[in-house]
CSV table of C-alpha atoms in Angstrom, one decimal:
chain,number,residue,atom,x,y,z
T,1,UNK,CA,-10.9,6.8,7.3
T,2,UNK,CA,-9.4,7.1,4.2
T,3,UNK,CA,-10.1,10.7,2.4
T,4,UNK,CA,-7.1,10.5,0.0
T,5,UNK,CA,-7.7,12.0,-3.5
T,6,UNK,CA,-11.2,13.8,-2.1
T,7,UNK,CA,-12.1,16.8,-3.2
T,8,UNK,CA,-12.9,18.6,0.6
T,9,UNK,CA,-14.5,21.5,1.3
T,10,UNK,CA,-14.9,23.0,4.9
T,11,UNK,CA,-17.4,25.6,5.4
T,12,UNK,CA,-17.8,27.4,8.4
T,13,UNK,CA,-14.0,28.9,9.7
T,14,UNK,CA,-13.5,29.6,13.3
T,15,UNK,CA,-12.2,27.1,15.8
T,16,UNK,CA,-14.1,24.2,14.2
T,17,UNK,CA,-13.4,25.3,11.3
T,18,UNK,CA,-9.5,25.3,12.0
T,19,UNK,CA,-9.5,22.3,13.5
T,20,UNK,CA,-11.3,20.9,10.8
T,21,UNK,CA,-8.7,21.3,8.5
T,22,UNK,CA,-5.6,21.0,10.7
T,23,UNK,CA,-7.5,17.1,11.1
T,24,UNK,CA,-7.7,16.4,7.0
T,25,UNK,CA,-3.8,18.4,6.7
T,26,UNK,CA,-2.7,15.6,8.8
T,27,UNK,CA,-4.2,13.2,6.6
T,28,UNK,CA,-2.5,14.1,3.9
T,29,UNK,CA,-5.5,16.1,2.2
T,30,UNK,CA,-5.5,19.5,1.3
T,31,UNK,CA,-9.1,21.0,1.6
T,32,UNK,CA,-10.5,24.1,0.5
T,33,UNK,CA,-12.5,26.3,3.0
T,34,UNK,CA,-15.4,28.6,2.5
T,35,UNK,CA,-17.3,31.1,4.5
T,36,UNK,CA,-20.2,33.5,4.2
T,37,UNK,CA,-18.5,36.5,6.6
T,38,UNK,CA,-16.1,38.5,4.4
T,39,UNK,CA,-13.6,38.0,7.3
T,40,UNK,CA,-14.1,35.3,9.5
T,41,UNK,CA,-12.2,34.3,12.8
T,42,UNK,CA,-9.1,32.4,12.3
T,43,UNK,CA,-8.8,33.4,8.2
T,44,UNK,CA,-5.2,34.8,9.6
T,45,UNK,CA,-4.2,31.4,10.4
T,46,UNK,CA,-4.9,29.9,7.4
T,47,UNK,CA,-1.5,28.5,5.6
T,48,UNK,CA,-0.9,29.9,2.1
T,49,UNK,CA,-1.6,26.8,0.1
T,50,UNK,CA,-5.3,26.9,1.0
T,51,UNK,CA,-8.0,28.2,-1.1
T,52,UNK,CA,-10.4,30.1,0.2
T,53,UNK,CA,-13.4,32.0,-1.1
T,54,UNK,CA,-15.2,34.1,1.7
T,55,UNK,CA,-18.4,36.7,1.7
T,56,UNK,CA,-20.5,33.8,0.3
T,57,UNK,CA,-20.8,30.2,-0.6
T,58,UNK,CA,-19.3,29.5,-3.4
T,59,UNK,CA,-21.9,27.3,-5.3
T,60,UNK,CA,-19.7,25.8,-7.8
T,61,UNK,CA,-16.8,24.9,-5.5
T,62,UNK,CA,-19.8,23.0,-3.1
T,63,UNK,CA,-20.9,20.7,-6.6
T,64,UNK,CA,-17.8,19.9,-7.3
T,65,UNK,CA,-16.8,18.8,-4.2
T,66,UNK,CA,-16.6,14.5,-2.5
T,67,UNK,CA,-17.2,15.8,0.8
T,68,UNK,CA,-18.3,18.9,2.5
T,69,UNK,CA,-17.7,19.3,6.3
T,70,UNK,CA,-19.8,22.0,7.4
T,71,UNK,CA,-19.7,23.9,10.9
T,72,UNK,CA,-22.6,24.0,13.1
T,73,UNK,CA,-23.8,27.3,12.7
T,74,UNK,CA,-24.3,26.7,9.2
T,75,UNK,CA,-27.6,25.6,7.9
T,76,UNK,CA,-27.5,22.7,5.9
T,77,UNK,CA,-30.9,23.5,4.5
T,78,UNK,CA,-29.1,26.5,3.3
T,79,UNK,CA,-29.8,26.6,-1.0
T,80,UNK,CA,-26.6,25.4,-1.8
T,81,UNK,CA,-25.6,22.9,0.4
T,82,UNK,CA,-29.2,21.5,-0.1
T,83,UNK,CA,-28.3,20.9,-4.0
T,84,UNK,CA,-25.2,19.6,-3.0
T,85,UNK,CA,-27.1,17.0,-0.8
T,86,UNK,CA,-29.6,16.6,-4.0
T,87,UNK,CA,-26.4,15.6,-6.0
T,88,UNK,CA,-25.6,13.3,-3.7
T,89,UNK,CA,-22.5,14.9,-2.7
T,90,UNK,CA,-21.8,13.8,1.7
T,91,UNK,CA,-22.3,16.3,3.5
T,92,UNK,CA,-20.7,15.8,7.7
T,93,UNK,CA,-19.4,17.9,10.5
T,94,UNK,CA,-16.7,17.5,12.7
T,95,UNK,CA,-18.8,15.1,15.5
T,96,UNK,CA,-18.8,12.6,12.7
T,97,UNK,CA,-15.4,12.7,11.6
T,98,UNK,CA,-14.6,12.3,15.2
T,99,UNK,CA,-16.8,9.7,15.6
T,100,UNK,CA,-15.2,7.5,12.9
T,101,UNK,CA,-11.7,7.6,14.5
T,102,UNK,CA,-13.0,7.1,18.1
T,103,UNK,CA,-14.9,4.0,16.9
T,104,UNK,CA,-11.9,2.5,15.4
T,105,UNK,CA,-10.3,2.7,18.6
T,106,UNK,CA,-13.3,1.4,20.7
T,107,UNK,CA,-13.3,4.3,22.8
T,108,UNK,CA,-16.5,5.2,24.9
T,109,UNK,CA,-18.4,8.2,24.6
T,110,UNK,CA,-21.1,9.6,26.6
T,111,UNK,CA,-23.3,11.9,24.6
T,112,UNK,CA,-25.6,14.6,26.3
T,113,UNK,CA,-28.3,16.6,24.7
T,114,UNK,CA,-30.7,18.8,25.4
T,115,UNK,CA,-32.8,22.4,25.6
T,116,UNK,CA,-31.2,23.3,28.5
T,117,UNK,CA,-29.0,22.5,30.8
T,118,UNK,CA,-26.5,20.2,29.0
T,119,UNK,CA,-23.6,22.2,29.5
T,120,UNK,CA,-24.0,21.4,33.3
T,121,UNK,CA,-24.4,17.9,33.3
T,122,UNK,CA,-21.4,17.4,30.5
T,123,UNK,CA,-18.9,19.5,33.0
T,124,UNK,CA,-20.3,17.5,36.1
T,125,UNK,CA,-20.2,14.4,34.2
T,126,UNK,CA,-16.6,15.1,33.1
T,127,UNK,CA,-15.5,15.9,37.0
T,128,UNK,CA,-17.1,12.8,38.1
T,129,UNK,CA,-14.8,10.8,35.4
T,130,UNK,CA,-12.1,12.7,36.4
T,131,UNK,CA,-12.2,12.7,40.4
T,132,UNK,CA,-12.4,8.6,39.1
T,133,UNK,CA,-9.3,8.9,37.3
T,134,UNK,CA,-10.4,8.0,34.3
T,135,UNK,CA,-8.3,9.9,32.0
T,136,UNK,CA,-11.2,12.0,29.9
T,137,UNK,CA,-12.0,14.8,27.6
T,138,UNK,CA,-14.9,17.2,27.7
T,139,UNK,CA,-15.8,19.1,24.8
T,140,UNK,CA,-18.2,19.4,21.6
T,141,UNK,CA,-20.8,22.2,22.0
T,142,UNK,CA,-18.6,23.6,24.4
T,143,UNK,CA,-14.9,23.5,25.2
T,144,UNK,CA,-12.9,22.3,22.7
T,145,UNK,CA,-13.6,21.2,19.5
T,146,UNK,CA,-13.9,17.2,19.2
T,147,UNK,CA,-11.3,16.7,16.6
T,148,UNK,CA,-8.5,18.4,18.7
T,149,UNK,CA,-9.2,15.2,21.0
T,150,UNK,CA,-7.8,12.9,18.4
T,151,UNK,CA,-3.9,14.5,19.8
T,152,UNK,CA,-3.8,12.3,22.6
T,153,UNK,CA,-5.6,9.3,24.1
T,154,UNK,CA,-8.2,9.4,26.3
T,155,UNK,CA,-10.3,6.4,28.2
T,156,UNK,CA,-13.5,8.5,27.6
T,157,UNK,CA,-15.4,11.4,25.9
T,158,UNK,CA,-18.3,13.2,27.4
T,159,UNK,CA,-19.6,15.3,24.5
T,160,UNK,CA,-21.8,18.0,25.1
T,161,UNK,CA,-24.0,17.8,21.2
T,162,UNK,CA,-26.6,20.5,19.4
T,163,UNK,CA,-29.1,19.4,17.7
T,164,UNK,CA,-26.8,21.3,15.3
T,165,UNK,CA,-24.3,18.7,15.6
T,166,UNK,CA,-26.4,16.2,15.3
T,167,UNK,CA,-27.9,16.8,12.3
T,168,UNK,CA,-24.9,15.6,10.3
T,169,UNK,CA,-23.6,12.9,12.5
T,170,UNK,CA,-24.5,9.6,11.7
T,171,UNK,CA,-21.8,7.1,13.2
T,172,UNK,CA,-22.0,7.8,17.0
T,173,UNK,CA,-22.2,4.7,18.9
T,174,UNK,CA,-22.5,6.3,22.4
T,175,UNK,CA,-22.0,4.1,25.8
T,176,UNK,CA,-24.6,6.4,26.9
T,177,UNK,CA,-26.8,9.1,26.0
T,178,UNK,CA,-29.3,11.4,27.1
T,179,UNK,CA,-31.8,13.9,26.0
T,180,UNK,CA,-32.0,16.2,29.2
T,181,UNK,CA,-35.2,17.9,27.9
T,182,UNK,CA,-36.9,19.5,25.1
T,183,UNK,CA,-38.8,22.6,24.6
T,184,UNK,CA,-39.1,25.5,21.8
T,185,UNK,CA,-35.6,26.5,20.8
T,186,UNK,CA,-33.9,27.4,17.5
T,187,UNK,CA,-37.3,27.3,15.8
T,188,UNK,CA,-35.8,29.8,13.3
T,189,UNK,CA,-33.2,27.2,11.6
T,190,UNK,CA,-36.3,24.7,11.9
T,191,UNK,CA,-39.0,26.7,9.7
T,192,UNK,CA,-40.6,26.8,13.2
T,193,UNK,CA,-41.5,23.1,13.0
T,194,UNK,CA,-40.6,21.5,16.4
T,195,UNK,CA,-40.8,18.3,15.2
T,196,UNK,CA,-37.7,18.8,12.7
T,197,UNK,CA,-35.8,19.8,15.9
T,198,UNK,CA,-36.8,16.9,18.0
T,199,UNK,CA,-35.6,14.6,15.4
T,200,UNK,CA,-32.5,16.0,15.2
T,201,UNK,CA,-32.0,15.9,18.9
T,202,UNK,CA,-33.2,12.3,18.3
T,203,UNK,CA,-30.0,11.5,16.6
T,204,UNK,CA,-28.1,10.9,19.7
T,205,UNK,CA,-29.9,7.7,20.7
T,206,UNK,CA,-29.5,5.7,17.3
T,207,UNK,CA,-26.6,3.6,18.1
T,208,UNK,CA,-26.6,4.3,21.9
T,209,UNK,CA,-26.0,1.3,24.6
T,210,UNK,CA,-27.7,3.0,27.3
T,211,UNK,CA,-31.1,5.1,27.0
T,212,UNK,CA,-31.1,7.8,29.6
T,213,UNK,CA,-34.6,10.2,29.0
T,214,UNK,CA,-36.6,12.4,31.2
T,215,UNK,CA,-39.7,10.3,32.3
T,216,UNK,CA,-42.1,13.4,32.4
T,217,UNK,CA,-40.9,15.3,28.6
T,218,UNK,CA,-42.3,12.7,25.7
T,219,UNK,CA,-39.7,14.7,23.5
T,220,UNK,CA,-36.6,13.0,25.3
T,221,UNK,CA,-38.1,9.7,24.9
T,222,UNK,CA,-35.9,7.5,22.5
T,223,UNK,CA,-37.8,6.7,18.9
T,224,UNK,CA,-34.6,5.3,17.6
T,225,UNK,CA,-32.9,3.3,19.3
T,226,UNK,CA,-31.2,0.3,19.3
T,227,UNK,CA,-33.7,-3.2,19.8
T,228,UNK,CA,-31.2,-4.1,22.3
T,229,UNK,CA,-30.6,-1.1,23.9
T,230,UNK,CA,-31.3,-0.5,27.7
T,231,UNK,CA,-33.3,2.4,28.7
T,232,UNK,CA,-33.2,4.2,32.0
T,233,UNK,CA,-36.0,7.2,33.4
T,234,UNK,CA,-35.1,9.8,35.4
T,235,UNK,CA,-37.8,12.3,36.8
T,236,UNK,CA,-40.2,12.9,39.8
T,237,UNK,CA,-42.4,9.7,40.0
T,238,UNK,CA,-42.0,6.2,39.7
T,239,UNK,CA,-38.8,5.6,38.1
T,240,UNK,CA,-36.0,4.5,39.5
T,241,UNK,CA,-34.0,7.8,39.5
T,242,UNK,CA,-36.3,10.9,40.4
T,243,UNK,CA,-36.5,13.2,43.4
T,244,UNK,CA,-38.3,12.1,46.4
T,245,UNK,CA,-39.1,13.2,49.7
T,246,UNK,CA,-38.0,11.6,52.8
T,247,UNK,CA,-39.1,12.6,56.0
T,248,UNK,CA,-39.9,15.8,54.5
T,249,UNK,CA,-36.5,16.7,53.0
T,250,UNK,CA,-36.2,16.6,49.0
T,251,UNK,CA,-33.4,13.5,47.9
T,252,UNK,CA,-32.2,12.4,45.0
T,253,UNK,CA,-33.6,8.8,44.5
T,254,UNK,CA,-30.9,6.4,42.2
T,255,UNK,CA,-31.9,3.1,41.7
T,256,UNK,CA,-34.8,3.1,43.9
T,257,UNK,CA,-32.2,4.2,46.9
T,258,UNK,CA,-31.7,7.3,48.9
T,259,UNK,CA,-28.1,9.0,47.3
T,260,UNK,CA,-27.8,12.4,48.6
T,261,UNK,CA,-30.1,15.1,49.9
T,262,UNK,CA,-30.9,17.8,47.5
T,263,UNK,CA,-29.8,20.5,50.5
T,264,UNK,CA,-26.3,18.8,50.6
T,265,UNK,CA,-25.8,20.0,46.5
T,266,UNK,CA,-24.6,23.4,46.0
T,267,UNK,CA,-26.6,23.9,42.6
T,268,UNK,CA,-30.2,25.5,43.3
T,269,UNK,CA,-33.4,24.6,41.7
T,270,UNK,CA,-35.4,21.4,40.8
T,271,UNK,CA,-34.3,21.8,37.1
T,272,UNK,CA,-30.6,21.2,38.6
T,273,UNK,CA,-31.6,18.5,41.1
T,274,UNK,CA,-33.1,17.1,37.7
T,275,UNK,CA,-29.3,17.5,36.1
T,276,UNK,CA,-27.8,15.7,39.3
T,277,UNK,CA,-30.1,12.7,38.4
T,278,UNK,CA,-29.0,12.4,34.9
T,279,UNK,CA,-25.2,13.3,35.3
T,280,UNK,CA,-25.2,10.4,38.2
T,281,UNK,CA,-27.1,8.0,35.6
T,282,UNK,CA,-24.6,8.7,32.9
T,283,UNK,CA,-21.9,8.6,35.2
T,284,UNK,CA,-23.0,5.0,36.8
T,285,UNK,CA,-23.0,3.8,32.9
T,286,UNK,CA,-19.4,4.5,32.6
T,287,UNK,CA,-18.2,2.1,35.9
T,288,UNK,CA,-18.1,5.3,38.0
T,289,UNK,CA,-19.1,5.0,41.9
T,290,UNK,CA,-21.6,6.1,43.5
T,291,UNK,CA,-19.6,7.5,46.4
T,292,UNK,CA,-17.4,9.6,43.6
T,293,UNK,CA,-21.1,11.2,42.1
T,294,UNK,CA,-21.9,12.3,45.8
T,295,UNK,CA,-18.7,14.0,46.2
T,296,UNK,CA,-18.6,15.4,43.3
T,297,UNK,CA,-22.4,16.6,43.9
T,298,UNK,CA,-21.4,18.2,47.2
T,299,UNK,CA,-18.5,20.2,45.5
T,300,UNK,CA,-20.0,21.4,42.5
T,301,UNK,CA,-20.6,24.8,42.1
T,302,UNK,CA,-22.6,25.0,38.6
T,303,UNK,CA,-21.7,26.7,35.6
T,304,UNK,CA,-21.4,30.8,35.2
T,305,UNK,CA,-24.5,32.4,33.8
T,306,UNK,CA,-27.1,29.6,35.1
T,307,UNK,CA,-28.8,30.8,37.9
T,308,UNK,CA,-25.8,32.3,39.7
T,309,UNK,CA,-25.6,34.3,43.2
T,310,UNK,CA,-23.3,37.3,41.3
T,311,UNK,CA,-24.1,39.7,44.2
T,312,UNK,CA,-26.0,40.3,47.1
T,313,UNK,CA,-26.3,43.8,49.0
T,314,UNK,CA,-28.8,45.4,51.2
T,315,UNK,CA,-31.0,42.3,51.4
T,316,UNK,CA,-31.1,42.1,47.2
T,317,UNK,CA,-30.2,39.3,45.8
T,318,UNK,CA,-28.9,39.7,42.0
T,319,UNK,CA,-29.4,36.5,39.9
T,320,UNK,CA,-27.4,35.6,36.5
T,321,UNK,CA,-29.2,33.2,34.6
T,322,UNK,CA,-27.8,34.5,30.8
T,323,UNK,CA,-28.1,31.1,29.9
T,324,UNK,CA,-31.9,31.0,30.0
T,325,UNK,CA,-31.8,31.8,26.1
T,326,UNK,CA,-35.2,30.1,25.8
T,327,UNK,CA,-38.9,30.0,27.5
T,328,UNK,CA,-38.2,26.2,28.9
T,329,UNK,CA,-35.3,27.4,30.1
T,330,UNK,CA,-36.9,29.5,32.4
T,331,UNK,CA,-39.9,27.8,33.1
T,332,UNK,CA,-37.5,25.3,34.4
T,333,UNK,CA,-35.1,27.6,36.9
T,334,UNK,CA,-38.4,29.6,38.2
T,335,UNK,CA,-40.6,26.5,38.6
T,336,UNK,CA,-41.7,26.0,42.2
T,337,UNK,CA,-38.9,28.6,43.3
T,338,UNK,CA,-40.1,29.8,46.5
T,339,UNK,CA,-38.6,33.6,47.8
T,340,UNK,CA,-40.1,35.7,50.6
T,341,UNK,CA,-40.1,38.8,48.6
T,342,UNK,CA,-40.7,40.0,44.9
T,343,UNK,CA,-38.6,38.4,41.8
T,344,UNK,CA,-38.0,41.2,39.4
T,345,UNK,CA,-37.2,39.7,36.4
T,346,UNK,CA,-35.5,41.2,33.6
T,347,UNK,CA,-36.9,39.2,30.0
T,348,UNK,CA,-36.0,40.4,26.5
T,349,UNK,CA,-33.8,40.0,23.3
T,350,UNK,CA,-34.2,37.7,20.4
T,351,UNK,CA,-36.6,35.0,20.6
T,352,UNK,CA,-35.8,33.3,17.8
T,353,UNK,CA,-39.0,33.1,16.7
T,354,UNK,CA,-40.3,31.2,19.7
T,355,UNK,CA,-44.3,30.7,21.0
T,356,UNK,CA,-43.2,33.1,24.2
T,357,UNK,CA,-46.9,32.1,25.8
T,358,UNK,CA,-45.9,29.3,27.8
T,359,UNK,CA,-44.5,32.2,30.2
T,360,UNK,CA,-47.8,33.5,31.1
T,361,UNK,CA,-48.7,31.9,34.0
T,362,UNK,CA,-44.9,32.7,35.5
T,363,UNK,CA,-45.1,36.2,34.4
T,364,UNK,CA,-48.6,36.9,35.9
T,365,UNK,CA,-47.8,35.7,39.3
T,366,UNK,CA,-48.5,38.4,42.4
T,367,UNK,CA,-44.8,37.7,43.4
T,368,UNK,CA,-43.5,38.7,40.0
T,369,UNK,CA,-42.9,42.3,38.3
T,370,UNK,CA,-41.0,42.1,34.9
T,371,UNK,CA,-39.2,44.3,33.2
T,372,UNK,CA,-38.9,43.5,29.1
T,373,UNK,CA,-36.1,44.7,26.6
T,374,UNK,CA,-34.3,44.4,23.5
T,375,UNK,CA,-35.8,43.5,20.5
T,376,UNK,CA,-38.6,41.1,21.0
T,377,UNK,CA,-38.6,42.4,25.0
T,378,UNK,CA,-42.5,44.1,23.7
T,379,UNK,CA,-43.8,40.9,22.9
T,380,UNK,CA,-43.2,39.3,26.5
T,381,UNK,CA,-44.7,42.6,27.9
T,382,UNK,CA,-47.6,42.1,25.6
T,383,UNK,CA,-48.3,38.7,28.1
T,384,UNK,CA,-48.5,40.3,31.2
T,385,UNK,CA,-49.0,44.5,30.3
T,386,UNK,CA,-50.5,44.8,33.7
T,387,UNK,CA,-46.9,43.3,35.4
T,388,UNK,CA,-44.3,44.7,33.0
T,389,UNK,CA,-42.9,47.7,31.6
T,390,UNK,CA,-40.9,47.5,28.7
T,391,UNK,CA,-37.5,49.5,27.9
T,392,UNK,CA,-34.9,49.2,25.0
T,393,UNK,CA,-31.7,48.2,27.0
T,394,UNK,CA,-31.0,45.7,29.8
T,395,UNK,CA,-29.3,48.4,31.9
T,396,UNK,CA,-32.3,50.4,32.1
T,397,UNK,CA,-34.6,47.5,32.5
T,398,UNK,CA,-32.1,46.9,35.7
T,399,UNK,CA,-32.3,50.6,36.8
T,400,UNK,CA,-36.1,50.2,37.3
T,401,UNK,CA,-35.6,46.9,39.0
T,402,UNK,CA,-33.4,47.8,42.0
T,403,UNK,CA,-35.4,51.1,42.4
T,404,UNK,CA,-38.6,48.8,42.9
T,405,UNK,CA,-36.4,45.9,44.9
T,406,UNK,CA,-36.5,46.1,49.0
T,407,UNK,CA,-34.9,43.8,51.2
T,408,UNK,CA,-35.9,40.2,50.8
T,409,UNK,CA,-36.1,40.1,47.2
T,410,UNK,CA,-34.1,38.9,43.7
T,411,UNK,CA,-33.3,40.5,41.0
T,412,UNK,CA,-33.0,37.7,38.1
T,413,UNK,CA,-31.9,38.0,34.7
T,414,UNK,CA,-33.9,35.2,33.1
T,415,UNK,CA,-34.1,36.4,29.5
T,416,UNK,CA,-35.7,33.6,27.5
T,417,UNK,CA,-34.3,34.9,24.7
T,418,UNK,CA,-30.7,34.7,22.7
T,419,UNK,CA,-28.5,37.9,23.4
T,420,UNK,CA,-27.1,38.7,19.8
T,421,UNK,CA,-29.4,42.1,19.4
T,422,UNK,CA,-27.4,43.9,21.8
T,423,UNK,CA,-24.1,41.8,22.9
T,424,UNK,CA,-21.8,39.5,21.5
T,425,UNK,CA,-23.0,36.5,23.1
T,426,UNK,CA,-24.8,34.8,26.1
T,427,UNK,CA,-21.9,35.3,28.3
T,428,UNK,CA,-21.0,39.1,28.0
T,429,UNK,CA,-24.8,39.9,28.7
T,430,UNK,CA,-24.0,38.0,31.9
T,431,UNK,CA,-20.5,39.8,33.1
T,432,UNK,CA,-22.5,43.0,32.2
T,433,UNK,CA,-25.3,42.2,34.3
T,434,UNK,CA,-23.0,41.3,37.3
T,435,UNK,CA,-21.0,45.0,36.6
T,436,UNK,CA,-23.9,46.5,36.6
T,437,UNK,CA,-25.5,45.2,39.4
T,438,UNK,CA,-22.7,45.9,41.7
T,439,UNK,CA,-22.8,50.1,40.3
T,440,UNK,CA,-26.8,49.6,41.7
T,441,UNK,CA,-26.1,47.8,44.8
């Protein structure tokens, strides 16, 4: 693409944000960046011919501008950018750039969405590729940003997208793409309309070759795709990839044949059984073997922070799932989970503005005893009052737990809710659930 004598301006810094502008400095542009944070990551690496303007959007810069890239985690219904769009000024992030060069080139993509559990079918996607030597990058919503791709050639991409991403990417052609799931997340960038985020997770199928959607979630079905597009269920009943039961033992199903027992795959949980089925259907797109997705299947360990063993002492079982940042999330991991004790589950920080009812019949189980926190941690108590107690912090909601656990059962941080009211992220409420589990053991 040719962006010579365009007046760009990045907003959003950080690692997209970077790479962003190391991608339009190699084509000869110099672009101007913007940020809201008075000091954002990576303003030290900045090289002294760029202008910047950080602490807020500067409104004037944004109107005068050809293009504006913009970084996922800023709104694009945000005041300023939206009368940029009303000017008729094009507005992209860096999935679309990417996509423009990758389509020159003809490469193949594999796009994978979702409420939960993307993250684990791009990475198991990407090893399958791999242990099939096809020479790949993984990256997007996590790993590497996509434009850092564009250094070296690779055979495929598996691109784990938001619907964050999606919202201002309009020239993905996918080989394949899926929409793992959908249930109430981000509701807070979406004016709590759910519809406004389904669309945008809709995105990935508009120019997709292969249709790959959860039979049994009406959200993942495709409402824009292509007319010649093929389309491909995966679920628990009568499509051709779902989990079925053969002589009483749970399999994974793939084109109407017997692949692998679920008891030979190290991930736990019919929501991961569920990720198998569509990481083998994307991975089947792409050429790979069917012998190479059972391997890989029998060698994967999952992702930190979903649903991890992270200790186990005096019968206890400790249980990170920090990932579980929303109510389907959970619903999903404790779904027809089956223990011979008590799950003590620990709930609790932002909810991002979430309906936290669809927890109700999990929470008011015999087998369960919760124990809320943070700052929306009262409102999950206020489901189940007579099977929860509420406290401010996580490590006294975990105190309670193991003084209430006895042999035989699991301790399980299942939050439902993003982590940013008391830790830096998804990932350091995790590591400090594991330390603190093992000062309890």
């Amino acid at each position: 693409m040719d962006y010579q004598g365009k007046q760009v301006v990045i907003i959003g810094l950080g690692l997209t944000g970077l790479s962003c502008l190391d991608y339009f400095l190699s084509q000869g542009v110099t672009p101007k960046i913007v940020d809201t944070r008075k000091k954002p990551v990576g303003i030290d690496k900045l090289p002294p011919e760029i202008e910047v303007h950080v602490g807020s959007l500067n409104a004037q810069w944004l109107l005068e501008a050809d293009l504006l890239v913009v970084s996922p985690g800023v709104a694009i219904s945000t005041p300023e950018i939206k009368a940029a769009i009303d000017k008729g000024i094009e507005v992209v992030g860096d999935v679309e750039l990417f996509c423009r060069e990758v389509n020159q080139a003809k490469a193949n993509i594999i796009a994978i969405t979702g409420s939960n559990g993307k993250s684990t079918v791009t990475t198991l996607v990407g090893k399958m590729a791999s242990s099939a030597r096809i020479k790949t990058a993984v990256g997007g919503n996590i790993g590497l940003p996509v434009l850092s791709f564009l250094e070296d050639k690779y055979d495929l991409y598996v691109l784990e997208l938001s619907s964050f991403q999606l919202e201002t990417t309009s020239s993905l052609q996918a080989k394949s793409a899926t929409i793992l799931n959908i249930s109430e997340d981000h509701l807070d960038r979406y004016s709590k309309n759910l519809d406004k985020y389904v669309e945008a997770k809709q995105r990935i199928y508009q120019n997709a070759t292969v249709c790959i959607y959860h039979e049994g979630d009406i959200y993942t079905h495709p409402r824009h795709a292509k007319p010649d597009a093929k389309f491909i269920e995966f679920g628990e009943k009568g499509c051709a990839y779902r989990l079925d039961k053969i002589e009483g033992e749970l399999w994974l199903i793939v084109e109407n044949e017997p692949l692998i027992r679920c008891s030979e795959i190290k991930m736990t949980g019919r929501h991961n059984y569920l990720n198998a089925l569509a990481a083998v259907a994307l991975a089947l797109s792409a050429g790979i073997s069917k012998s190479v997705c059972i391997d890989t299947l029998k060698h994967f360990n999952g992702l930190p922070h979903r649903f991890q063993l992270v200790n186990e002492a005096h019968g206890i079982k400790w249980i990170n799932d920090s990932k579980a940042t929303n109510v389907g999330s959970v619903v999903a991991a404790l779904d027809g989970l089956e223990i011979s004790g008590t799950m003590h589950l620990l709930m609790g920080g932002d909810s991002k503005s979430a309906n936290l009812m669809p927890l109700a019949p999990i929470l008011r189980q015999n087998n369960k005893k919760v124990y809320c926190f943070g700052t929306d941690g009262e409102l999950i108590h206020a489901i189940s009052p007579e099977n929860s107690n509420y406290y401010y912090t996580m490590e006294e909601a975990m105190f309670a737990a193991r003084k209430n656990a006895k042999e035989g059962d699991w301790i399980i941080l299942s939050p439902a809710c993003a982590s940013t009211d008391q830790f830096d992220n998804y990932e350091q409420r995790g590591r400090v659930f594991t330390e603190v589990s093992y000062k309890l053991a």
